[in-house]
PDB file of C-alpha atoms in Angstrom:
ATOM      1  CA  MET W 580     -91.551 -29.645-109.470  1.00  0.00           C
ATOM      2  CA  SER W 581     -91.143 -31.085-105.994  1.00  0.00           C
ATOM      3  CA  ASP W 582     -87.364 -30.720-106.292  1.00  0.00           C
ATOM      4  CA  ILE W 583     -87.725 -27.011-106.971  1.00  0.00           C
ATOM      5  CA  ASN W 584     -90.127 -26.616-104.049  1.00  0.00           C
ATOM      6  CA  ALA W 585     -87.730 -28.476-101.763  1.00  0.00           C
ATOM      7  CA  LEU W 586     -84.837 -26.286-102.932  1.00  0.00           C
ATOM      8  CA  LEU W 587     -86.857 -23.112-102.376  1.00  0.00           C
ATOM      9  CA  GLY W 588     -87.822 -24.322 -98.905  1.00  0.00           C
ATOM     10  CA  LEU W 589     -84.196 -24.995 -98.004  1.00  0.00           C
ATOM     11  CA  LEU W 590     -83.074 -21.634 -99.388  1.00  0.00           C
ATOM     12  CA  THR W 591     -85.802 -19.896 -97.381  1.00  0.00           C
ATOM     13  CA  ILE W 592     -84.578 -21.601 -94.204  1.00  0.00           C
ATOM     14  CA  LEU W 593     -80.998 -20.599 -95.023  1.00  0.00           C
ATOM     15  CA  VAL W 594     -81.914 -16.936 -95.565  1.00  0.00           C
ATOM     16  CA  LEU W 595     -83.981 -16.836 -92.372  1.00  0.00           C
ATOM     17  CA  ALA W 596     -81.160 -18.489 -90.392  1.00  0.00           C
ATOM     18  CA  ILE W 597     -78.668 -15.935 -91.700  1.00  0.00           C
ATOM     19  CA  PHE W 598     -80.985 -13.053 -90.779  1.00  0.00           C
ATOM     20  CA  VAL W 599     -81.774 -14.366 -87.299  1.00  0.00           C
ATOM     21  CA  GLY W 600     -78.110 -15.222 -86.642  1.00  0.00           C
ATOM     22  CA  PHE W 601     -76.992 -11.735 -87.625  1.00  0.00           C
ATOM     23  CA  GLU W 602     -79.624 -10.125 -85.427  1.00  0.00           C
ATOM     24  CA  VAL W 603     -78.739 -12.283 -82.422  1.00  0.00           C
ATOM     25  CA  ILE W 604     -74.971 -11.828 -82.755  1.00  0.00           C
ATOM     26  CA  SER W 605     -75.189  -8.067 -83.295  1.00  0.00           C
ATOM     27  CA  LYS W 606     -77.024  -7.673 -79.970  1.00  0.00           C
ATOM     28  CA  VAL W 607     -74.310  -9.430 -77.903  1.00  0.00           C
ATOM     29  CA  PRO W 608     -72.321  -6.999 -75.723  1.00  0.00           C
ATOM     30  CA  THR W 609     -68.549  -7.119 -76.083  1.00  0.00           C
ATOM     31  CA  THR W 610     -68.060  -8.317 -72.499  1.00  0.00           C
ATOM     32  CA  LEU W 611     -69.963 -11.512 -73.291  1.00  0.00           C
ATOM     33  CA  HIS W 612     -68.125 -12.249 -76.517  1.00  0.00           C
ATOM     34  CA  THR W 613     -65.282 -14.282 -75.001  1.00  0.00           C
ATOM     35  CA  PRO W 614     -67.450 -16.677 -72.949  1.00  0.00           C
ATOM     36  CA  LEU W 615     -69.807 -17.176 -75.885  1.00  0.00           C
ATOM     37  CA  MET W 616     -66.867 -17.785 -78.219  1.00  0.00           C
ATOM     38  CA  SER W 617     -65.504 -20.452 -75.879  1.00  0.00           C
ATOM     39  CA  ALA W 618     -68.875 -22.212 -75.730  1.00  0.00           C
ATOM     40  CA  THR W 619     -69.224 -22.024 -79.502  1.00  0.00           C
ATOM     41  CA  ASN W 620     -65.770 -23.555 -79.962  1.00  0.00           C
ATOM     42  CA  ALA W 621     -66.747 -26.464 -77.727  1.00  0.00           C
ATOM     43  CA  ILE W 622     -69.929 -27.018 -79.746  1.00  0.00           C
ATOM     44  CA  HIS W 623     -67.978 -26.887 -83.014  1.00  0.00           C
ATOM     45  CA  GLY W 624     -65.589 -29.482 -81.629  1.00  0.00           C
ATOM     46  CA  ILE W 625     -68.513 -31.821 -81.005  1.00  0.00           C
ATOM     47  CA  VAL W 626     -69.822 -31.151 -84.531  1.00  0.00           C
ATOM     48  CA  LEU W 627     -66.382 -31.934 -85.939  1.00  0.00           C
ATOM     49  CA  ILE W 628     -66.305 -35.287 -84.135  1.00  0.00           C
ATOM     50  CA  GLY W 629     -69.801 -36.013 -85.480  1.00  0.00           C
ATOM     51  CA  ALA W 630     -68.617 -35.245 -89.020  1.00  0.00           C
ATOM     52  CA  MET W 631     -65.717 -37.673 -88.675  1.00  0.00           C
ATOM     53  CA  VAL W 632     -68.038 -40.384 -87.331  1.00  0.00           C
ATOM     54  CA  THR W 633     -70.399 -39.780 -90.255  1.00  0.00           C
ATOM     55  CA  ILE W 634     -67.540 -40.100 -92.736  1.00  0.00           C
ATOM     56  CA  ALA W 635     -66.474 -43.364 -91.121  1.00  0.00           C
ATOM     57  CA  ALA W 636     -70.056 -44.654 -91.377  1.00  0.00           C
ATOM     58  CA  LEU W 637     -70.193 -43.718 -95.066  1.00  0.00           C
ATOM     59  CA  PHE W 638     -66.984 -45.585 -95.760  1.00  0.00           C
ATOM     60  CA  ALA W 639     -68.204 -48.597 -93.802  1.00  0.00           C
ATOM     61  CA  SER W 640     -71.409 -48.701 -95.855  1.00  0.00           C
ATOM     62  CA  GLY W 641     -69.493 -48.591 -99.131  1.00  0.00           C
ATOM     63  CA  LEU W 642     -70.672 -45.119-100.188  1.00  0.00           C
ATOM     64  CA  HIS W 643     -67.394 -43.464-101.054  1.00  0.00           C
ATOM     65  CA  SER W 644     -67.352 -41.661-104.378  1.00  0.00           C
ATOM     66  CA  PRO W 645     -64.572 -39.162-105.194  1.00  0.00           C
ATOM     67  CA  LEU W 646     -67.042 -36.275-104.889  1.00  0.00           C
ATOM     68  CA  LEU W 647     -68.178 -37.464-101.460  1.00  0.00           C
ATOM     69  CA  ILE W 648     -64.592 -37.936-100.280  1.00  0.00           C
ATOM     70  CA  GLY W 649     -63.684 -34.414-101.452  1.00  0.00           C
ATOM     71  CA  ALA W 650     -66.724 -32.811 -99.835  1.00  0.00           C
ATOM     72  CA  ALA W 651     -66.185 -34.689 -96.567  1.00  0.00           C
ATOM     73  CA  THR W 652     -62.491 -33.788 -96.473  1.00  0.00           C
ATOM     74  CA  ALA W 653     -63.279 -30.128 -97.145  1.00  0.00           C
ATOM     75  CA  ALA W 654     -65.958 -30.113 -94.428  1.00  0.00           C
ATOM     76  CA  VAL W 655     -63.690 -31.642 -91.791  1.00  0.00           C
ATOM     77  CA  THR W 656     -60.774 -29.388 -92.772  1.00  0.00           C
ATOM     78  CA  LEU W 657     -62.854 -26.209 -92.608  1.00  0.00           C
ATOM     79  CA  GLY W 658     -64.416 -27.349 -89.337  1.00  0.00           C
ATOM     80  CA  ALA W 659     -61.000 -27.972 -87.809  1.00  0.00           C
ATOM     81  CA  ILE W 660     -59.765 -24.555 -88.957  1.00  0.00           C
ATOM     82  CA  ASN W 661     -62.859 -23.007 -87.377  1.00  0.00           C
ATOM     83  CA  VAL W 662     -62.327 -24.761 -84.042  1.00  0.00           C
ATOM     84  CA  PHE W 663     -58.600 -24.078 -83.728  1.00  0.00           C
ATOM     85  CA  GLY W 664     -58.907 -20.530 -85.063  1.00  0.00           C
ATOM     86  CA  GLY W 665     -61.698 -19.853 -82.592  1.00  0.00           C
ATOM     87  CA  PHE W 666     -59.577 -21.032 -79.690  1.00  0.00           C
ATOM     88  CA  ALA W 667     -56.697 -18.855 -80.905  1.00  0.00           C
ATOM     89  CA  VAL W 668     -58.955 -15.795 -81.091  1.00  0.00           C
ATOM     90  CA  THR W 669     -60.390 -16.541 -77.643  1.00  0.00           C
ATOM     91  CA  GLU W 670     -56.901 -16.868 -76.156  1.00  0.00           C
ATOM     92  CA  ARG W 671     -55.850 -13.612 -77.751  1.00  0.00           C
ATOM     93  CA  MET W 672     -58.906 -11.829 -76.380  1.00  0.00           C
ATOM     94  CA  LEU W 673     -58.242 -13.197 -72.906  1.00  0.00           C
ATOM     95  CA  GLN W 674     -54.680 -11.855 -73.118  1.00  0.00           C
ATOM     96  CA  MET W 675     -56.126  -8.379 -73.714  1.00  0.00           C
ATOM     97  CA  PHE W 676     -57.937  -8.508 -70.352  1.00  0.00           C
ATOM     98  CA  LYS W 677     -54.817  -9.377 -68.362  1.00  0.00           C
ATOM     99  CA  GLY W 678     -52.983  -6.576 -66.624  1.00  0.00           C
ATOM    100  CA  LYS W 679     -49.537  -5.315 -67.560  1.00  0.00           C
ATOM    101  CA  ASP W 680     -47.982  -7.060 -64.543  1.00  0.00           C
ATOM    102  CA  SER W 681     -49.076 -10.505 -65.715  1.00  0.00           C
ATOM    103  CA  LYS W 682     -47.663  -9.914 -69.231  1.00  0.00           C
ATOM    104  CA  SER W 683     -44.116  -9.332 -67.942  1.00  0.00           C
ATOM    105  CA  LYS W 684     -44.047 -12.580 -65.940  1.00  0.00           C
TER     106      LYS W 684
END
């Protein structure tokens, strides 16, 4: 029964985090989106480096099953897509704020 209680506790935290995250993000004005996106991309880059260090530590300790390798590869791949996609979106948004004169140069 303790496994079920632990699972319910984790699911409760997940649902609350989703709700709070949605409420916080929906209140951000559009003028602050670009600076917040840039900061979030930097944080995700640090998380991605941490994930790679964790994977290296798992391999060094001898804990490398095919399931673990697949999950770790998927996590790092999705994290990298998130970081690079975020920077692309931020760059595109910054281009929208430039004047017409700077686009022609």
